[in-house]
Structures are given as structure tokens and as C-alpha cells.
Amino acid sequence: MQTSTSWRSFRMAAWLGWLIESNWTDPFLFAIYSIVKPLSGAAILVIMYGIISGGNFNTPLFPYIYLGNAFYIYVGAVMTGVSWAVVDDREHYKTLKYMYIAPIYIPVYLLGRGVARFITGSIAVFITIVAGVLFLKVPLHWAEINWGLFFVTLILGVVMLALLGLLLAGITLTVARHEGFIGEATAGALYIFSGAVFPLDVLPEWIRPIGYFMPTTYWLELLRRSLVGNVAQAFPTLANFSNLQILGILLGLSIFFGVVSIWVFRYCDSVARERGLIDRTTNY
Amino acid sequence: MSNSLAIETQGLGRIYKLRGSKKEKRKELVALQDVSLTVQRGELFGLLGPNGAGKTTLIKVLTTLLSPTSGWARVAGADVHAEPNLVRPRINMVSGGESSGYGLLTVKENLWMFSQFYGAPSKEANERIEALLEMVGMKDRMHTKSSDLSTGLRQKMNIVRGFLTDPEVLFLDEPTLGLDVGASRDVRKFILEWLKADRERTLLLTTHYMVEADELCDRVAIINKGRVLACDTPSALKQRLQKDVTFEIETSPLNGLTPQMMESQPEVKKAALTDIEGGARWKLSLVEESALARVFNLFAQKEIKVMNLNKRQPTLEDVFVDLVGRSMAEEESNEQSAG
Ligand SMILES: Nc1ncnc2c1ncn2[C@@H]1O[C@H](COP(=O)(O)OP(=O)(O)OP(=O)(O)O)[C@@H](O)[C@H]1O
Ligand SMILES: [Mg+2]
């Protein structure tokens, strides 16, 4: 009974999310959105890097930046996607209250809404990386890739991001205004603190602990290591840790944040019922 | 399901904390106060009250969307605050006057999705959807994207969503708000048919249309400023006023007769007067019908001609006026200027 409730919440949410996400009347626009947008994002970064480094693409820093940026697409897609479902359903479709009174698990429903974003995000990540390998000589060699580590890390990370999304969804639920901002702001902050496009060592020493506390830091590091092993070790931040140690830290932090997320969501959920915010619309 | 009560509330209250500007102190707004009601299974129960009376707030509490600040409520046998997961599978709710739904899904997709959230087998759900859409005259719009529907049709789709899951207790908040006369009639007819098909089904609806409450509901609670002022069958509510007999009489000009003179007659309880073209219109409350003879005598003495005579049947509007001291329209304009 319980598993079937969870399953139908998840399945139907994923179905709905996919219809919403892929419902472009114009396939051409859909292609632009899912291909051109991430590529142009990467292009801006490459150009900036080219200017600053004087056109030297042969340092370990370049694949570091390029891959970090590519996988960071998942943060915007999955984490923000899950929390955005609250805004979408409450403000835009005005269905959140009907979801709430339906016999489903709202957290599972929200996670399900992130599935479609995971799929489109994966396409974007893939295309970005392929473009990097083909045109920018990102040193990715088929034979050297640690596939096992890569997939374990990827899946663990996506689950972690979805749970972080749930945390943001909870906070979003209790905020009646400017709620769309929460996901973007968090994604922006994580971009800086997780060593996505520059190693943590670049940051002032007193800020670094924030990065060490974020599971995304270890996630991105492991993804880089699994794809371009030795290059990733050129940076001192986490060089002392083995892959397995980092995986352990990532797992530990993911469980920690997962538990916190579920707890925060439950708390926010009861606050929202307390204050009558579940069907609150601001009519923006 | 030995419990025969569909809804039971005891001392239910809800206070909203209002956040004004920072300088302003936090204000509190009492939206519901000491509401104690019981609704039997099989009943069509109406909440009647002006804007801001607390109807929607009560529905939100009963549908587990909002926690009460005092008292308790049970729906379909479970506590709405403590056991929402037991309540939710047994209820459904529709708010009128808003266009909710996923605009990029078709009518059928929207409805099918909700049926799946309730765990209905897909094939059965599809059959039910078609049957219900047929009943509200929307079958030809089944494959229309719901964003392409008119507001009224969207509302009908929403109403179908409420009935689709075959809830034990269904809450309809102003179901006919914004619908034209024909569509309102369809919806009312549909409500009655749905209830007739299974005597265990319970429906609570809110409205501020007196006629709707009178025509549809088995029992009505009149609610104003968060309080239930009276709760009974429409006819029993009107019966309370029936002790007085009300007549509307149009006469020729008054020749000095005043309402005071009229009220000084022993069996005339109340006399109100409005000017009309070429004369006056009296509204008289008499202790009993036979007192009309005295009134006619008085008219004759003053040489006033009676042009028109109507015995007024009391309406729920009269009941409201009797309870609140003002008409519902007055109460609403007052609420607006206060708010
Ligand atoms: N979330 C909220 N925060 C603060 N006050 C609220 C909130 N929701 C409702 N109120 C106030 O509570 C009172 C009751 O509102 P409610 O919506 O229950 O009335 P109603 O009877 O449904 O009115 P209407 O006929 O206009 O729908 C009103 O004064 C309203 O302004
Ligand atoms: Mg209302």
C-alpha cells in the first residue's frame, strides 16, 4: 500500500513533468532550449578562459573548468527543477492544493517532477561534453574512463541534488513571495562554493569550509577524476584523498543532507498548513 | 464505517496573523470562531454567508489544507489535523471561480492524471471520465487542451475532477460562481444526481446565492463573521419567521397616515414604507393574517385606496436579515469598506 502510494506519486509526477517540460509546440525551439543554451553557456566560459589564459588550453585547469561547468547543468536542472514544481503548481497552474489533498506523498511527487529535468539536463550535459571533446580537445579518452566510478557518482549525485531540491521546495512552500528566486540563488551560491569552475584554493581561506561542507564539491571532483583521472589530481584541494575516500565523504554528506532535507520539508509543510500558504497565490 | 457522521466539528476556530508593513503592529483576524457542526452521511449541506464570512476557511480546514487554531474537526471518521492521510483518500474538493489545471494537457489528460493519483485503474478511469464529461455536456471537448477552454468550461472540468474520484465527502466552494444561468443549472442538476445515486455520499457546498442554498441543500448553516448563526433545513429556518405574516401593499397617496400610526395598531408588529410613483408601498409584519382587516379599516378611514396586495413568503434572505440585522449585500459592502 505504502510503496504503491509512493510509486504512483512518483510515476504520475514524472509523467506530468515530462509533458510540461517537452511541451514545446515548436520542436525547433525545444532544440534551441536543450542544445544551444548549454552550448552557448559553455562557449562564454571557454572564451573567458581563452582570454585570461592567453589561449593556453593545454593546462589541467581547462578540463577542470569545462567538465565542472558541464556537470553543473544538473544542479540547475534537478535541484531547481524539484523546488520549482512548488512555484509552478501553486502560482501558475493553481493545482498544488489539489495535489495536497490527493492521497499521494507530496515529497515523492515533487521528486518525480524533477525526472523530466534530469532527462533534458542529461542531454545537455552529454552534448556539452561531446562538443568539448570534438572541438576543444578536452582530454577525454574512452579507454581511461573509470565507468564504474562515473555512474555510481553520477547517480548518487543526482539523488543528492534531488533531495537538496526537496529542501528548497520546503522553504519555497513557506515563502509566499519571490519564491522563484530561492532556487536560483542557491544554485548560484553552490556554483561559487563547490569548485565548479575554479578550485576551492582560489577562494579566501575562511570561505573554503563552506565548500568543504557541500556535497557538490566532492561530487564534481569525483566526476572529473572518473573521466580524466590524472588531470583532476593537479589541484591541491582534495589531492590527498583517494577516490574511495571522496566517495565515502560524498555518501556521508548526501545522507546527512538527505535527512536534513526530509526533516526541513516536513517542518515547512506543517508551517505552510499552519499559516494557510498551500494555496497562496500572489498573482504575479 | 460505523460512524454515521460525515463531518463533525467542535469549537472550531481559526485566527490569521496578518503581516502589515513593518511599523504596523501584527494584527489578528478571526476568520472562524467556535464552529460546532455535524453533517450526516448522505446529506447535502450548505454554508451560506456573505464575502469574508469564513466559508472558504472552513473548507480549507476540513480538507486538511489549513490547521485550525482551536477546536477540532473530523471528516469521514478521521481528525483533519492529526490524521490528514486518513482523510485525504476519502474526500475531494473543488473551488469555483478560479481556473486551475495544466493548460497544456487536454481535458482528458488532466482528469486522467488525477484519477491516477487516487489509484484508479486506468481503463475504469477513462470510462468514468467519458461518462462524466458526457453528463456535463463536455464530451466533445475531451481532447481540447484545457488552456483553450473558456473559464466556464474549465470550471466544469474542475467539477468533474472532484466527482471523478468518487469521494465519500465532497467539498464544493462556490461551484457555480462565474457560470452562466444554464451552466449553473447543469451543475446543480449534476450535484443532485450524483447524490441520489448513492445515499452514503455527502456533499458540502458553500454559496452566497440564497436561492441555490434553498433549492439544493438538505440543511443550511448561515455563517457571518466566522460564526455559525443558525443551522437547520431551509424550510425550518424560514418557519422561524413564519410566525409573522408579511404583506406588501401598494396604495394611493397617504393622506397623513404614518408608519407610527400603523404600528400603534395592536396586531401590527412592524411597518415600513417606501415611496413609489403615485403612492406608497408598505411592508407590514402582522401577528396573524386576520389583522389585515384592521389595516384595511385604517386605509378606509384615511380614504386610501389599495392598489396591490402581496403576501410574502419568507426567503433565506429574510432569515439572514433577521439574524444579522442587515441584508447580505449590505454586509458585503460593509466588509469591503472595512477591509
Ligand atoms: N491566508 C489568509 N491570511 C489572512 N487572512 C485571510 C486569509 N484567508 C482568508 N483570510 C480572511 O479571513 C476571512 C474569511 O475569509 P474566507 O475566504 O474564509 O471567506 P469566504 O466566506 O470564503 O468569503 P468569499 O465569499 O469572499 O469567498 C476574510 O476576512 C479574509 O480576508
Ligand atoms: Mg470563499
XYZ file of C-alpha atoms and ligand atoms in Angstrom:
655
model
C 0.000 0.000 0.000
C 2.726 2.435 1.025
C 5.028 1.506 -1.809
C 2.182 1.734 -4.273
C 1.319 5.207 -2.978
C 4.927 6.298 -3.420
C 5.184 4.677 -6.791
C 2.049 6.247 -8.231
C 3.045 9.637 -6.799
C 6.425 9.367 -8.477
C 5.266 7.832 -11.729
C 2.466 10.311 -12.358
C 4.620 13.260 -11.325
C 7.303 12.163 -13.758
C 4.689 11.769 -16.489
C 3.302 15.239 -15.789
C 6.764 16.773 -15.547
C 7.708 15.288 -18.883
C 4.581 16.625 -20.599
C 5.232 20.074 -19.182
C 8.928 20.019 -19.994
C 8.626 18.664 -23.525
C 5.508 20.518 -24.459
C 7.034 22.785 -26.996
C 4.714 23.459 -29.844
C 7.798 24.065 -31.918
C 10.451 21.299 -31.948
C 12.925 23.840 -33.234
C 12.549 25.918 -30.086
C 12.877 22.793 -27.992
C 16.159 22.016 -29.738
C 17.405 25.526 -29.098
C 16.472 25.296 -25.470
C 18.074 21.952 -24.820
C 21.126 22.182 -27.075
C 22.037 25.707 -27.961
C 21.533 27.121 -24.481
C 24.036 24.865 -22.670
C 26.483 25.123 -25.558
C 26.433 28.888 -25.558
C 26.900 28.828 -21.778
C 29.991 26.704 -22.255
C 31.189 28.904 -25.110
C 31.134 32.018 -22.933
C 33.215 30.214 -20.341
C 35.680 28.993 -22.966
C 36.125 32.448 -24.415
C 36.702 33.943 -20.969
C 39.197 31.229 -20.202
C 40.939 31.766 -23.523
C 41.396 35.474 -22.875
C 42.614 35.061 -19.305
C 44.986 32.205 -20.059
C 46.308 33.737 -23.238
C 44.890 30.914 -25.323
C 46.580 28.105 -23.410
C 44.138 25.218 -23.468
C 46.701 22.602 -22.595
C 46.725 23.076 -18.827
C 44.814 20.801 -16.444
C 42.722 23.825 -15.498
C 40.866 23.814 -18.783
C 39.253 20.359 -18.498
C 38.698 21.146 -14.824
C 36.607 24.179 -15.714
C 34.951 22.654 -18.739
C 33.740 19.482 -17.050
C 32.777 21.264 -13.822
C 30.621 23.638 -15.790
C 29.092 20.848 -17.861
C 28.021 18.757 -14.882
C 26.846 21.791 -13.036
C 23.961 21.818 -15.519
C 22.485 19.066 -13.324
C 22.318 21.397 -10.346
C 20.210 23.903 -12.239
C 18.122 21.142 -13.769
C 17.458 18.687 -10.962
C 17.738 20.725 -7.762
C 15.999 23.811 -9.081
C 13.588 21.624 -11.042
C 12.270 19.914 -7.923
C 11.796 23.139 -5.982
C 10.341 24.948 -8.961
C 7.464 22.456 -9.078
C 6.076 24.118 -5.938
C 6.045 27.542 -7.571
C 4.664 26.145 -10.791
C 1.806 24.212 -9.200
C 0.897 26.861 -6.665
C 1.189 30.056 -8.669
C 0.878 29.053 -12.268
C -1.422 26.039 -12.502
C -3.163 26.569 -9.137
C -3.214 22.830 -8.577
C -0.959 22.498 -5.541
C -3.886 22.335 -3.145
C -5.488 19.581 -5.202
C -2.216 17.652 -5.161
C -2.086 18.144 -1.422
C -5.494 16.709 -0.724
C -4.885 13.774 -3.060
C -3.716 10.548 -1.407
C -0.123 10.880 -2.589
C 3.206 11.645 -0.906
C 3.969 15.217 -1.735
C 7.766 14.887 -1.302
C 7.800 11.911 -3.661
C 5.549 13.786 -6.064
C 7.962 16.732 -6.117
C 10.939 14.437 -6.678
C 9.052 12.884 -9.573
C 8.543 16.292 -11.109
C 12.341 16.550 -11.325
C 12.723 13.471 -13.543
C 11.981 15.276 -16.781
C 14.535 17.939 -15.950
C 17.034 15.185 -15.250
C 16.466 13.773 -18.732
C 16.735 17.084 -20.579
C 19.660 18.016 -18.340
C 21.438 14.766 -19.233
C 21.076 15.543 -22.917
C 22.558 18.981 -22.365
C 25.475 17.618 -20.324
C 26.182 14.974 -22.940
C 26.138 17.428 -25.821
C 28.323 19.887 -23.955
C 30.932 17.252 -23.215
C 30.907 15.832 -26.738
C 31.371 19.331 -28.130
C 34.264 19.858 -25.726
C 35.970 16.671 -26.834
C 35.430 17.271 -30.547
C 36.219 20.951 -30.831
C 38.214 21.951 -27.776
C 40.394 18.919 -27.208
C 39.133 18.237 -23.729
C 41.401 15.254 -22.962
C 38.779 12.578 -22.582
C 39.993 9.136 -23.570
C 37.479 6.368 -23.853
C 39.814 3.699 -22.507
C 40.890 5.725 -19.456
C 37.430 6.462 -18.156
C 36.541 4.802 -14.885
C 32.988 3.942 -15.850
C 32.063 2.267 -12.582
C 33.081 5.278 -10.536
C 31.457 7.596 -13.024
C 27.996 6.045 -12.906
C 27.994 5.461 -9.168
C 28.973 9.076 -8.621
C 26.518 10.401 -11.163
C 23.566 8.536 -9.714
C 24.469 9.330 -6.119
C 24.901 12.974 -7.056
C 21.605 13.235 -8.870
C 19.785 11.716 -5.890
C 21.618 14.154 -3.631
C 20.642 17.095 -5.842
C 17.024 15.969 -5.909
C 16.984 15.830 -2.108
C 18.544 19.292 -1.909
C 15.745 20.336 -4.247
C 13.272 18.993 -1.725
C 14.849 21.148 0.959
C 14.448 24.194 -1.245
C 10.902 23.119 -2.089
C 10.078 23.123 1.618
C 11.466 26.605 2.072
C 9.676 27.733 -1.082
C 6.431 26.447 0.383
C 6.711 28.713 3.400
C 7.683 31.783 1.438
C 4.779 33.491 -0.213
C 6.763 35.962 -2.241
C 9.795 35.962 -4.537
C 9.877 32.229 -4.119
C 11.224 31.632 -7.606
C 14.382 33.378 -6.502
C 15.303 30.768 -3.871
C 16.327 28.025 -6.283
C 18.353 30.338 -8.493
C 20.144 31.957 -5.582
C 21.098 28.594 -4.099
C 22.283 27.297 -7.455
C 24.355 30.446 -7.885
C 25.917 30.134 -4.438
C 26.772 26.480 -4.978
C 28.462 27.393 -8.269
C 30.946 29.514 -6.377
C 31.452 27.334 -3.312
C 31.624 23.891 -4.895
C 34.649 24.456 -7.047
C 32.623 24.149 -10.237
C 34.756 26.417 -12.412
C 37.757 27.117 -10.206
C 39.483 25.117 -7.483
C 38.485 25.945 -3.932
C 42.045 27.130 -3.213
C 41.281 30.274 -5.150
C 38.771 31.330 -2.501
C 39.844 33.124 0.695
C 40.702 30.610 3.392
C 37.786 31.483 5.692
C 35.235 30.843 2.954
C 36.574 27.428 1.938
C 34.889 25.478 4.771
C 31.556 26.216 3.120
C 32.839 24.411 0.061
C 34.147 21.512 2.127
C 30.705 21.124 3.656
C 28.904 20.975 0.311
C 28.392 17.501 -1.200
C 28.528 19.083 -4.667
C 32.238 19.811 -4.160
C 33.061 16.116 -3.806
C 30.605 15.124 -6.473
C 32.182 17.338 -9.131
C 35.670 16.277 -8.059
C 34.804 12.596 -8.423
C 33.158 13.083 -11.797
C 36.291 14.791 -13.081
C 38.509 12.086 -11.659
C 36.437 9.327 -13.176
C 36.581 10.948 -16.614
C 40.066 12.460 -16.727
C 41.877 10.826 -13.802
C 45.310 12.401 -13.527
C 44.289 15.846 -14.675
C 41.973 16.238 -11.760
C 44.738 15.473 -9.316
C 46.724 18.506 -10.384
C 44.875 20.617 -7.834
C 45.816 20.536 -4.169
C 42.332 20.932 -2.676
C 41.397 17.291 -2.408
C 44.576 15.706 -3.782
C 45.320 13.962 -0.506
C 42.129 11.951 -0.634
C 41.719 8.749 -2.607
C 38.716 8.209 -4.854
C 37.200 5.878 -2.332
C 37.639 8.371 0.492
C 35.951 11.089 -1.504
C 33.154 8.726 -2.424
C 32.757 7.998 1.285
C 32.592 11.695 2.114
C 30.103 12.261 -0.706
C 27.938 9.418 0.533
C 28.087 10.660 4.127
C 27.241 14.238 3.206
C 24.471 13.072 0.866
C 22.870 11.046 3.639
C 23.266 13.951 6.026
C 21.708 16.451 3.626
C 19.072 13.935 2.618
C 17.942 13.513 6.216
C 18.068 17.264 6.809
C 16.075 17.872 3.623
C 13.317 15.479 4.569
C 13.184 16.905 8.054
C 13.122 20.510 6.793
C 10.463 19.653 4.255
C 8.214 18.116 6.886
C 8.683 21.085 9.143
C 7.982 23.591 6.361
C 4.994 21.550 5.291
C 3.425 21.867 8.727
C 4.271 25.570 8.858
C 2.557 26.031 5.499
C -0.571 24.321 6.792
C -0.370 26.384 9.962
C -0.265 29.635 8.023
C -2.523 28.665 5.150
C 0.146 29.010 2.468
C -0.557 25.897 0.426
C -2.995 27.648 -1.883
C -1.500 31.086 -1.513
C -1.120 32.921 -4.801
C 0.473 36.284 -5.252
C -0.995 36.896 -8.695
C 2.239 37.997 -10.227
C -17.598 2.770 8.723
C -19.969 2.531 11.624
C -19.703 6.274 12.116
C -22.728 7.860 10.517
C -21.268 11.351 10.694
C -19.528 12.608 7.585
C -18.340 15.818 9.195
C -18.125 16.779 12.814
C -16.578 19.932 14.231
C -16.352 21.107 17.793
C -15.427 24.631 18.858
C -13.501 25.093 15.633
C -11.644 28.380 15.356
C -9.139 29.922 13.030
C -7.194 33.108 13.545
C -4.996 34.551 10.791
C -1.967 36.541 11.754
C -1.790 39.450 9.400
C 1.524 40.953 8.485
C 1.144 44.547 7.553
C 4.017 46.898 6.963
C 6.839 46.625 9.470
C 5.819 49.630 11.508
C 2.312 48.384 11.863
C 1.743 46.015 14.720
C 0.811 42.475 13.876
C -2.914 42.216 13.658
C -5.039 39.180 14.079
C -8.087 38.304 12.104
C -10.676 35.934 13.430
C -11.863 34.018 10.381
C -13.697 31.258 12.241
C -14.985 31.232 15.769
C -16.406 28.402 17.807
C -17.904 26.483 14.909
C -19.649 23.295 16.012
C -21.435 21.412 13.262
C -22.389 17.888 12.386
C -23.199 16.645 8.912
C -24.740 13.210 8.443
C -23.677 10.852 5.720
C -25.877 11.303 2.692
C -26.572 14.939 3.407
C -26.224 17.891 1.076
C -25.083 20.566 3.446
C -24.802 24.236 2.561
C -22.722 27.020 4.049
C -24.353 30.308 3.309
C -22.732 33.609 4.067
C -21.500 36.901 2.610
C -17.955 37.546 1.337
C -15.399 37.102 4.064
C -17.747 35.097 6.286
C -15.227 32.287 6.629
C -16.716 29.702 4.269
C -13.544 29.011 2.339
C -11.546 28.975 5.553
C -13.834 26.299 6.954
C -13.490 24.221 3.786
C -9.717 24.557 3.916
C -9.675 23.307 7.490
C -11.969 20.406 6.649
C -9.901 19.401 3.614
C -6.650 19.333 5.658
C -5.136 22.327 3.865
C -5.203 24.583 6.890
C -4.704 23.867 10.567
C -7.327 25.133 12.975
C -6.114 27.375 15.790
C -8.646 25.936 18.213
C -11.139 23.109 18.435
C -11.156 20.021 16.268
C -12.807 18.581 13.189
C -13.346 15.057 11.928
C -14.138 14.211 8.325
C -15.093 10.691 7.228
C -14.178 9.493 10.684
C -10.645 10.917 10.974
C -9.196 14.040 12.529
C -8.290 16.550 9.834
C -5.321 17.939 11.693
C -3.823 14.829 13.240
C -4.680 12.254 10.582
C -4.734 14.022 7.225
C -3.553 10.857 5.500
C -6.713 9.061 6.560
C -8.949 11.917 5.468
C -7.446 12.643 2.050
C -8.278 9.394 0.220
C -11.944 9.841 1.178
C -12.515 13.422 0.128
C -12.149 15.765 -2.760
C -12.597 19.454 -3.232
C -13.348 21.942 -5.991
C -13.054 25.694 -5.767
C -15.143 27.667 -8.175
C -14.199 30.993 -9.676
C -10.580 30.086 -10.409
C -9.129 28.416 -13.437
C -6.818 25.721 -12.225
C -5.369 22.861 -14.213
C -2.484 22.167 -16.529
C -3.284 24.241 -19.582
C -1.008 22.280 -21.867
C -2.729 18.989 -21.055
C -6.015 18.064 -22.669
C -9.183 17.845 -20.616
C -8.926 14.089 -20.607
C -5.239 14.082 -19.645
C -5.857 16.464 -16.756
C -8.634 14.286 -15.414
C -6.855 11.013 -16.056
C -3.811 12.210 -14.142
C -5.866 12.998 -11.067
C -7.637 9.667 -11.233
C -4.231 8.006 -11.231
C -3.164 9.910 -8.141
C -6.128 8.276 -6.457
C -5.019 4.869 -7.678
C -7.927 4.163 -10.019
C -7.336 1.514 -12.705
C -6.623 3.370 -15.924
C -9.315 1.765 -18.046
C -12.064 2.301 -15.476
C -10.908 5.881 -15.037
C -11.177 6.551 -18.759
C -14.688 5.178 -18.879
C -15.686 7.288 -15.908
C -14.133 10.392 -17.396
C -16.098 9.936 -20.595
C -19.323 9.308 -18.728
C -18.894 12.353 -16.507
C -17.910 14.637 -19.372
C -20.952 13.407 -21.217
C -23.118 14.331 -18.240
C -21.845 17.912 -18.096
C -22.069 18.206 -21.877
C -18.340 18.420 -22.470
C -17.590 15.153 -24.187
C -16.778 16.845 -27.469
C -14.097 18.875 -25.702
C -12.325 15.865 -24.253
C -9.239 16.267 -26.415
C -9.075 20.048 -26.200
C -6.116 21.491 -24.362
C -7.526 22.921 -21.192
C -5.863 26.266 -21.873
C -8.159 26.562 -24.876
C -11.314 26.216 -22.784
C -13.463 29.113 -21.688
C -13.447 29.914 -17.971
C -16.799 28.261 -17.529
C -15.756 25.047 -19.235
C -12.570 24.947 -17.209
C -14.666 25.173 -14.100
C -16.854 22.332 -15.323
C -13.747 20.253 -15.941
C -12.662 21.037 -12.418
C -16.018 19.982 -11.058
C -15.723 16.712 -12.940
C -12.301 16.266 -11.311
C -13.990 16.485 -7.926
C -16.596 13.861 -8.729
C -14.225 11.637 -10.661
C -12.575 10.085 -7.626
C -15.934 9.210 -6.126
C -15.186 10.727 -2.711
C -17.138 9.890 0.415
C -17.284 13.576 1.227
C -17.058 16.177 -1.496
C -16.446 19.863 -0.811
C -17.527 22.404 -3.389
C -16.546 26.000 -2.739
C -18.867 28.258 -4.735
C -19.302 25.717 -7.532
C -21.469 27.955 -9.684
C -19.514 31.171 -9.226
C -18.944 32.769 -12.599
C -21.064 30.275 -14.524
C -23.934 31.425 -16.690
C -27.513 30.509 -15.850
C -27.585 27.398 -17.998
C -24.257 26.049 -16.786
C -25.225 26.708 -13.158
C -28.403 24.754 -13.689
C -26.419 21.867 -15.234
C -24.079 21.814 -12.271
C -26.903 21.842 -9.724
C -28.673 19.059 -11.549
C -25.479 17.081 -11.701
C -24.888 17.502 -7.957
C -28.342 16.189 -7.143
C -27.996 13.211 -9.468
C -24.642 12.282 -8.023
C -26.045 12.310 -4.509
C -29.101 10.346 -5.484
C -27.021 7.569 -6.998
C -25.543 6.600 -3.627
C -27.129 7.506 -0.300
C -23.802 7.336 1.526
C -22.358 10.236 -0.445
C -22.040 13.518 1.353
C -21.595 16.923 -0.156
C -20.799 20.236 1.477
C -21.054 23.326 -0.634
C -20.638 26.993 0.032
C -22.514 29.686 -1.728
C -23.679 33.185 -1.338
C -26.630 32.633 -3.595
C -29.662 32.297 -1.352
C -31.731 30.560 -3.964
C -29.060 27.976 -4.595
C -28.863 27.111 -0.915
C -32.632 26.990 -0.630
C -33.167 24.879 -3.721
C -30.352 22.382 -3.242
C -29.495 21.845 0.370
C -30.921 19.456 2.920
C -29.572 21.678 5.640
C -28.001 25.099 5.655
C -25.681 26.811 8.107
C -25.832 30.563 7.953
C -22.417 31.951 8.696
C -21.293 35.515 9.207
C -18.023 36.927 10.526
C -16.747 33.448 11.291
C -19.701 32.385 13.395
C -22.497 29.968 12.643
C -25.652 31.896 13.399
C -28.174 29.201 12.581
C -28.182 25.715 11.171
C -31.278 23.873 10.016
C -33.273 22.797 6.982
C -34.171 25.723 4.712
C -37.851 25.293 5.488
C -37.268 25.188 9.252
C -35.142 28.307 9.021
C -37.915 30.083 7.183
C -40.503 28.673 9.522
C -38.950 30.690 12.311
C -40.100 33.817 10.558
C -43.386 32.342 9.527
C -44.914 33.252 12.876
C -45.105 36.739 11.487
C -47.040 37.233 8.308
C -45.583 39.716 5.885
C -47.626 41.637 3.337
C -46.561 44.057 0.682
C -49.296 46.554 -0.093
C -49.266 49.311 -2.681
C -51.619 52.196 -2.027
C -52.607 55.619 -3.271
C -51.026 58.692 -1.551
C -51.055 58.570 2.216
C -53.230 61.479 3.336
C -51.203 61.836 6.527
C -51.033 58.210 7.566
C -47.615 57.456 9.100
C -45.822 54.180 9.833
C -46.027 55.103 13.531
C -49.792 55.283 13.343
C -49.799 51.936 11.610
C -47.543 50.348 14.221
C -49.725 51.646 17.035
C -52.289 49.099 15.933
C -52.061 46.182 18.368
C -51.549 43.411 15.814
C -49.122 45.238 13.518
C -45.567 44.389 14.518
C -43.634 46.384 12.002
C -44.478 48.834 9.262
C -42.003 50.050 6.675
C -42.744 52.490 3.932
C -41.224 53.324 0.551
C -42.446 55.917 -1.927
C -43.472 54.744 -5.345
C -44.894 56.605 -8.267
C -48.384 57.816 -7.470
C -48.419 56.388 -3.969
C -46.584 54.274 -1.440
C -45.511 50.705 -0.783
C -45.983 49.272 2.670
C -44.208 46.316 4.083
C -46.158 45.090 7.066
C -45.388 42.348 9.559
C -48.568 41.187 11.199
C -49.046 38.904 14.161
C -51.609 36.959 12.183
C -53.318 37.173 8.878
C -56.658 38.302 10.295
C -55.031 41.567 11.359
C -55.250 42.582 7.742
C -58.832 43.690 8.404
C -57.651 46.354 10.809
C -55.149 47.629 8.302
C -57.814 47.927 5.648
C -60.033 49.783 8.103
C -57.292 52.293 8.688
C -56.806 52.790 4.961
C -60.532 53.306 4.553
C -60.627 55.931 7.329
C -57.906 57.921 5.543
C -59.518 57.313 2.171
C -56.505 55.474 0.885
C -57.036 53.085 -1.988
C -55.340 49.684 -2.025
C -53.873 49.016 -5.443
C -51.934 45.860 -4.970
C -51.585 43.253 -2.269
C -48.971 40.520 -1.901
C -48.415 38.002 0.780
C -44.670 37.489 1.032
C -43.207 34.065 1.579
C -40.087 34.381 3.690
C -36.801 33.589 1.930
C -33.423 32.680 3.309
C -32.534 36.291 2.661
C -35.168 37.258 5.236
C -33.696 34.725 7.628
C -30.298 36.302 7.148
C -31.680 39.791 7.752
C -33.424 38.548 10.845
C -30.225 37.010 12.231
C -27.728 39.691 11.259
C -29.925 42.758 11.158
C -28.772 43.610 7.669
C -29.098 42.156 4.204
C -26.290 40.086 2.829
C -25.499 42.716 0.196
C -25.198 45.383 2.895
C -22.995 43.089 4.930
C -20.721 42.595 1.941
C -20.354 46.266 1.079
C -19.656 46.910 4.745
C -16.970 44.222 4.741
C -15.371 45.796 1.708
C -15.208 49.289 3.128
C -13.805 47.913 6.372
C -11.139 45.842 4.628
N -4.420 33.411 4.205
C -5.092 34.390 4.826
N -4.429 35.291 5.588
C -5.087 36.262 6.222
N -6.415 36.435 6.199
C -7.149 35.595 5.469
C -6.526 34.519 4.738
N -7.500 33.834 4.101
C -8.659 34.434 4.421
N -8.470 35.488 5.234
C -9.504 36.347 5.823
O -10.391 35.532 6.566
C -11.730 35.958 6.410
C -12.578 34.815 5.902
O -12.185 34.531 4.586
P -12.831 33.384 3.707
O -12.058 33.317 2.437
O -12.931 32.155 4.525
O -14.280 33.955 3.437
P -15.421 33.401 2.474
O -16.631 33.225 3.301
O -14.946 32.241 1.709
O -15.650 34.634 1.514
P -15.971 34.678 -0.059
O -17.448 34.587 -0.199
O -15.474 36.025 -0.450
O -15.227 33.564 -0.709
C -11.695 37.141 5.466
O -11.762 38.317 6.238
C -10.363 37.015 4.776
O -9.874 38.282 4.455
Mg -14.626 31.851 -0.312
